[in-house]
Structures are given as structure tokens and as C-alpha cells.
mmCIF file of C-alpha atoms in Angstrom:
data_model
loop_
_atom_site.group_PDB
_atom_site.id
_atom_site.type_symbol
_atom_site.label_atom_id
_atom_site.label_comp_id
_atom_site.label_asym_id
_atom_site.label_seq_id
_atom_site.Cartn_x
_atom_site.Cartn_y
_atom_site.Cartn_z
ATOM 1 C CA UNK A 1 66.216 -42.274 13.585
ATOM 2 C CA UNK A 2 64.484 -38.866 13.620
ATOM 3 C CA UNK A 3 64.453 -38.761 9.822
ATOM 4 C CA UNK A 4 62.946 -42.243 9.628
ATOM 5 C CA UNK A 5 60.262 -41.268 12.143
ATOM 6 C CA UNK A 6 59.468 -38.104 10.193
ATOM 7 C CA UNK A 7 59.310 -39.994 6.881
ATOM 8 C CA UNK A 8 57.084 -42.690 8.385
ATOM 9 C CA UNK A 9 54.747 -40.109 9.889
ATOM 10 C CA UNK A 10 54.528 -38.132 6.646
ATOM 11 C CA UNK A 11 53.820 -41.305 4.669
ATOM 12 C CA UNK A 12 51.105 -42.381 7.108
ATOM 13 C CA UNK A 13 49.529 -38.911 6.947
ATOM 14 C CA UNK A 14 49.433 -38.897 3.146
ATOM 15 C CA UNK A 15 48.007 -42.432 3.022
ATOM 16 C CA UNK A 16 45.320 -41.687 5.622
ATOM 17 C CA UNK A 17 44.235 -38.445 3.974
ATOM 18 C CA UNK A 18 44.862 -39.453 0.368
ATOM 19 C CA UNK A 19 41.239 -39.194 -0.773
ATOM 20 C CA UNK A 20 40.735 -35.827 0.927
ATOM 21 C CA UNK A 21 43.986 -34.501 -0.564
ATOM 22 C CA UNK A 22 42.926 -35.729 -3.988
ATOM 23 C CA UNK A 23 39.542 -33.995 -3.698
ATOM 24 C CA UNK A 24 41.258 -30.773 -2.578
ATOM 25 C CA UNK A 25 43.614 -30.838 -5.562
ATOM 26 C CA UNK A 26 40.771 -31.575 -7.996
ATOM 27 C CA UNK A 27 38.643 -28.748 -6.513
ATOM 28 C CA UNK A 28 41.524 -26.291 -6.871
ATOM 29 C CA UNK A 29 42.713 -27.492 -10.253
ATOM 30 C CA UNK A 30 44.370 -24.883 -12.443
ATOM 31 C CA UNK A 31 44.482 -25.793 -16.136
ATOM 32 C CA UNK A 32 47.377 -23.408 -16.809
ATOM 33 C CA UNK A 33 49.542 -24.958 -14.095
ATOM 34 C CA UNK A 34 48.510 -28.440 -15.174
ATOM 35 C CA UNK A 35 49.546 -27.706 -18.748
ATOM 36 C CA UNK A 36 52.825 -26.176 -17.545
ATOM 37 C CA UNK A 37 53.498 -29.304 -15.492
ATOM 38 C CA UNK A 38 52.677 -31.604 -18.395
ATOM 39 C CA UNK A 39 54.834 -29.724 -20.903
ATOM 40 C CA UNK A 40 57.747 -28.468 -18.796
ATOM 41 C CA UNK A 41 58.134 -30.441 -15.570
ATOM 42 C CA UNK A 42 56.833 -33.922 -16.428
ATOM 43 C CA UNK A 43 59.403 -34.657 -19.179
ATOM 44 C CA UNK A 44 62.264 -34.376 -16.650
ATOM 45 C CA UNK A 45 60.941 -37.358 -14.715
ATOM 46 C CA UNK A 46 60.373 -39.552 -17.738
ATOM 47 C CA UNK A 47 63.761 -38.870 -19.270
ATOM 48 C CA UNK A 48 62.575 -36.797 -22.231
ATOM 49 C CA UNK A 49 64.767 -33.887 -21.087
ATOM 50 C CA UNK A 50 67.110 -35.473 -18.563
ATOM 51 C CA UNK A 51 68.597 -38.198 -20.767
ATOM 52 C CA UNK A 52 69.459 -35.933 -23.743
ATOM 53 C CA UNK A 53 70.989 -33.359 -21.368
ATOM 54 C CA UNK A 54 73.058 -36.034 -19.622
ATOM 55 C CA UNK A 55 74.045 -37.452 -23.006
ATOM 56 C CA UNK A 56 75.087 -34.030 -24.294
ATOM 57 C CA UNK A 57 77.259 -33.384 -21.235
ATOM 58 C CA UNK A 58 78.741 -36.870 -21.593
ATOM 59 C CA UNK A 59 79.652 -36.244 -25.259
ATOM 60 C CA UNK A 60 81.111 -32.866 -24.338
ATOM 61 C CA UNK A 61 83.200 -34.509 -21.609
ATOM 62 C CA UNK A 62 84.432 -37.121 -24.088
ATOM 63 C CA UNK A 63 85.444 -34.509 -26.639
ATOM 64 C CA UNK A 64 87.280 -32.364 -24.063
ATOM 65 C CA UNK A 65 88.788 -35.285 -22.144
ATOM 66 C CA UNK A 66 87.045 -34.298 -18.902
ATOM 67 C CA UNK A 67 87.040 -37.593 -16.993
ATOM 68 C CA UNK A 68 85.191 -36.191 -13.976
ATOM 69 C CA UNK A 69 82.191 -35.008 -16.011
ATOM 70 C CA UNK A 70 82.216 -38.245 -18.006
ATOM 71 C CA UNK A 71 82.099 -40.302 -14.802
ATOM 72 C CA UNK A 72 79.403 -38.040 -13.304
ATOM 73 C CA UNK A 73 77.187 -38.543 -16.354
ATOM 74 C CA UNK A 74 77.699 -42.311 -16.268
ATOM 75 C CA UNK A 75 76.819 -42.280 -12.567
ATOM 76 C CA UNK A 76 73.727 -40.176 -13.348
ATOM 77 C CA UNK A 77 72.646 -42.613 -16.055
ATOM 78 C CA UNK A 78 73.167 -45.514 -13.677
ATOM 79 C CA UNK A 79 71.114 -43.709 -11.027
ATOM 80 C CA UNK A 80 68.366 -43.016 -13.571
ATOM 81 C CA UNK A 81 68.166 -46.663 -14.604
ATOM 82 C CA UNK A 82 68.231 -48.023 -11.055
ATOM 83 C CA UNK A 83 65.716 -45.546 -9.598
ATOM 84 C CA UNK A 84 63.305 -46.001 -12.509
ATOM 85 C CA UNK A 85 63.726 -49.775 -12.262
ATOM 86 C CA UNK A 86 63.142 -49.878 -8.508
ATOM 87 C CA UNK A 87 60.089 -47.623 -8.792
ATOM 88 C CA UNK A 88 58.653 -49.783 -11.570
ATOM 89 C CA UNK A 89 59.336 -52.922 -9.548
ATOM 90 C CA UNK A 90 57.555 -51.366 -6.570
ATOM 91 C CA UNK A 91 54.560 -50.485 -8.745
ATOM 92 C CA UNK A 92 54.324 -54.103 -9.888
ATOM 93 C CA UNK A 93 54.841 -55.479 -6.390
ATOM 94 C CA UNK A 94 52.369 -53.213 -4.560
ATOM 95 C CA UNK A 95 49.779 -52.940 -7.328
ATOM 96 C CA UNK A 96 48.194 -49.757 -6.010
ATOM 97 C CA UNK A 97 45.721 -48.294 -8.468
ATOM 98 C CA UNK A 98 45.546 -44.613 -9.199
ATOM 99 C CA UNK A 99 42.454 -43.381 -7.319
ATOM 100 C CA UNK A 100 41.158 -41.624 -10.410
ATOM 101 C CA UNK A 101 41.015 -44.952 -12.285
ATOM 102 C CA UNK A 102 39.646 -47.225 -9.574
ATOM 103 C CA UNK A 103 35.920 -47.927 -9.510
ATOM 104 C CA UNK A 104 34.591 -46.689 -7.220
ATOM 105 C CA UNK A 105 37.308 -44.126 -6.418
ATOM 106 C CA UNK A 106 39.231 -45.844 -3.650
ATOM 107 C CA UNK A 107 42.636 -44.519 -2.652
ATOM 108 C CA UNK A 108 43.320 -47.664 -0.647
ATOM 109 C CA UNK A 109 42.891 -50.139 -3.521
ATOM 110 C CA UNK A 110 45.938 -52.417 -3.560
ATOM 111 C CA UNK A 111 45.665 -55.285 -6.037
ATOM 112 C CA UNK A 112 48.752 -57.093 -4.850
ATOM 113 C CA UNK A 113 51.778 -58.260 -6.761
ATOM 114 C CA UNK A 114 51.891 -58.930 -10.468
ATOM 115 C CA UNK A 115 48.330 -57.866 -11.228
ATOM 116 C CA UNK A 116 47.644 -56.572 -14.693
ATOM 117 C CA UNK A 117 46.795 -52.910 -14.344
ATOM 118 C CA UNK A 118 46.902 -50.689 -17.384
ATOM 119 C CA UNK A 119 47.026 -47.426 -15.422
ATOM 120 C CA UNK A 120 50.686 -47.911 -14.415
ATOM 121 C CA UNK A 121 49.958 -47.761 -10.705
ATOM 122 C CA UNK A 122 50.462 -44.812 -8.445
ATOM 123 C CA UNK A 123 52.923 -46.110 -5.878
ATOM 124 C CA UNK A 124 55.926 -45.454 -6.002
ATOM 125 C CA UNK A 125 56.253 -42.347 -8.185
ATOM 126 C CA UNK A 126 58.805 -43.073 -10.893
ATOM 127 C CA UNK A 127 59.052 -39.364 -11.790
ATOM 128 C CA UNK A 128 59.828 -38.373 -8.213
ATOM 129 C CA UNK A 129 62.321 -41.215 -7.748
ATOM 130 C CA UNK A 130 64.233 -40.283 -10.887
ATOM 131 C CA UNK A 131 64.157 -36.539 -10.215
ATOM 132 C CA UNK A 132 65.444 -36.873 -6.643
ATOM 133 C CA UNK A 133 68.077 -39.424 -7.666
ATOM 134 C CA UNK A 134 69.483 -37.147 -10.368
ATOM 135 C CA UNK A 135 69.303 -34.077 -8.127
ATOM 136 C CA UNK A 136 71.187 -35.896 -5.372
ATOM 137 C CA UNK A 137 73.897 -37.222 -7.684
ATOM 138 C CA UNK A 138 74.460 -33.849 -9.351
ATOM 139 C CA UNK A 139 74.360 -31.973 -6.052
ATOM 140 C CA UNK A 140 76.859 -34.295 -4.406
ATOM 141 C CA UNK A 141 79.114 -34.353 -7.443
ATOM 142 C CA UNK A 142 79.135 -30.668 -8.322
ATOM 143 C CA UNK A 143 77.881 -28.903 -5.185
ATOM 144 C CA UNK A 144 81.240 -27.564 -4.039
ATOM 145 C CA UNK A 145 82.604 -26.618 -7.443
ATOM 146 C CA UNK A 146 79.578 -25.169 -9.251
ATOM 147 C CA UNK A 147 77.689 -22.284 -7.650
ATOM 148 C CA UNK A 148 74.492 -23.099 -9.604
ATOM 149 C CA UNK A 149 74.321 -26.557 -8.016
ATOM 150 C CA UNK A 150 75.349 -25.550 -4.506
ATOM 151 C CA UNK A 151 73.189 -27.387 -1.995
ATOM 152 C CA UNK A 152 73.744 -25.026 0.959
#
């Protein structure tokens, strides 16, 4: 119950101070870090890097007969599809606009379910959902055997 309380409190804090946090980030924007994020980090969440890597490990497992790695990659793909699907469904259901696109800038603009918004909504983050899903699956599956994935 402590984790749920902490998560609820953190979510409430971010929602209450969303506009102030957004202004702080915009004021302290760093083009170099933004470019790094766009080119290096962002593709992991949208599958540009993650899916080919998972596919390569899957093919390697098939060619070597490694059933454990094959099953881990299938589980990772399943997790990717489900987390991306749930996040997309949440975006459609909640209909929260990205504050940068709403006029006037309003972090609390929820358009409700099934509204047509071309900005892809900001809630829930598909990138974050996918990244944490894959990290959890790989950590749980390989954490004890592979030092580079150890979660301790």
C-alpha cells in the first residue's frame, strides 16, 4: 500500500505543478541534450532500436537452439505490443492534449474519450511504458545470470 500511496502522491504532484514544471524545462532547455534525446534515447521507446535488437537476439537464439533466449525475446515482443497498446488506448480514452499544442497553453485540457487530436496526446507516455516494460522483462529474465543486467 505504501508504493500505491507514493505513486498516487507523485502523480498528483506532477499534475498540480505540470505547467510550472513545463515552464522550468523550457527555460532551461539545452539544444544539445534535446538533440541527443531525439537521436539516441527516443528511438528506444518507439521501437526503432528495441525491435531490431530483440529480433536479432531472437534469430541468434533460433540458430543456436537457445530456447530460453528465444522465449525471452517472444515475451519481450509481447510486452512491447501490450504496453504500447495499453498506452495508446489510454491516450485515446483520456484525450489529454500536450500543453505545448493546446490553445491557450493549458496543462489540464482533457478532451475526453475518442476525440480527434492530431498531437497524439500526452497521457500516458508510450515511450516510458515500453521502456519500463522491456527493462522489467529483461531484468527479471536475465538479472541473476547476466552481470550487465543485474538489478541489485
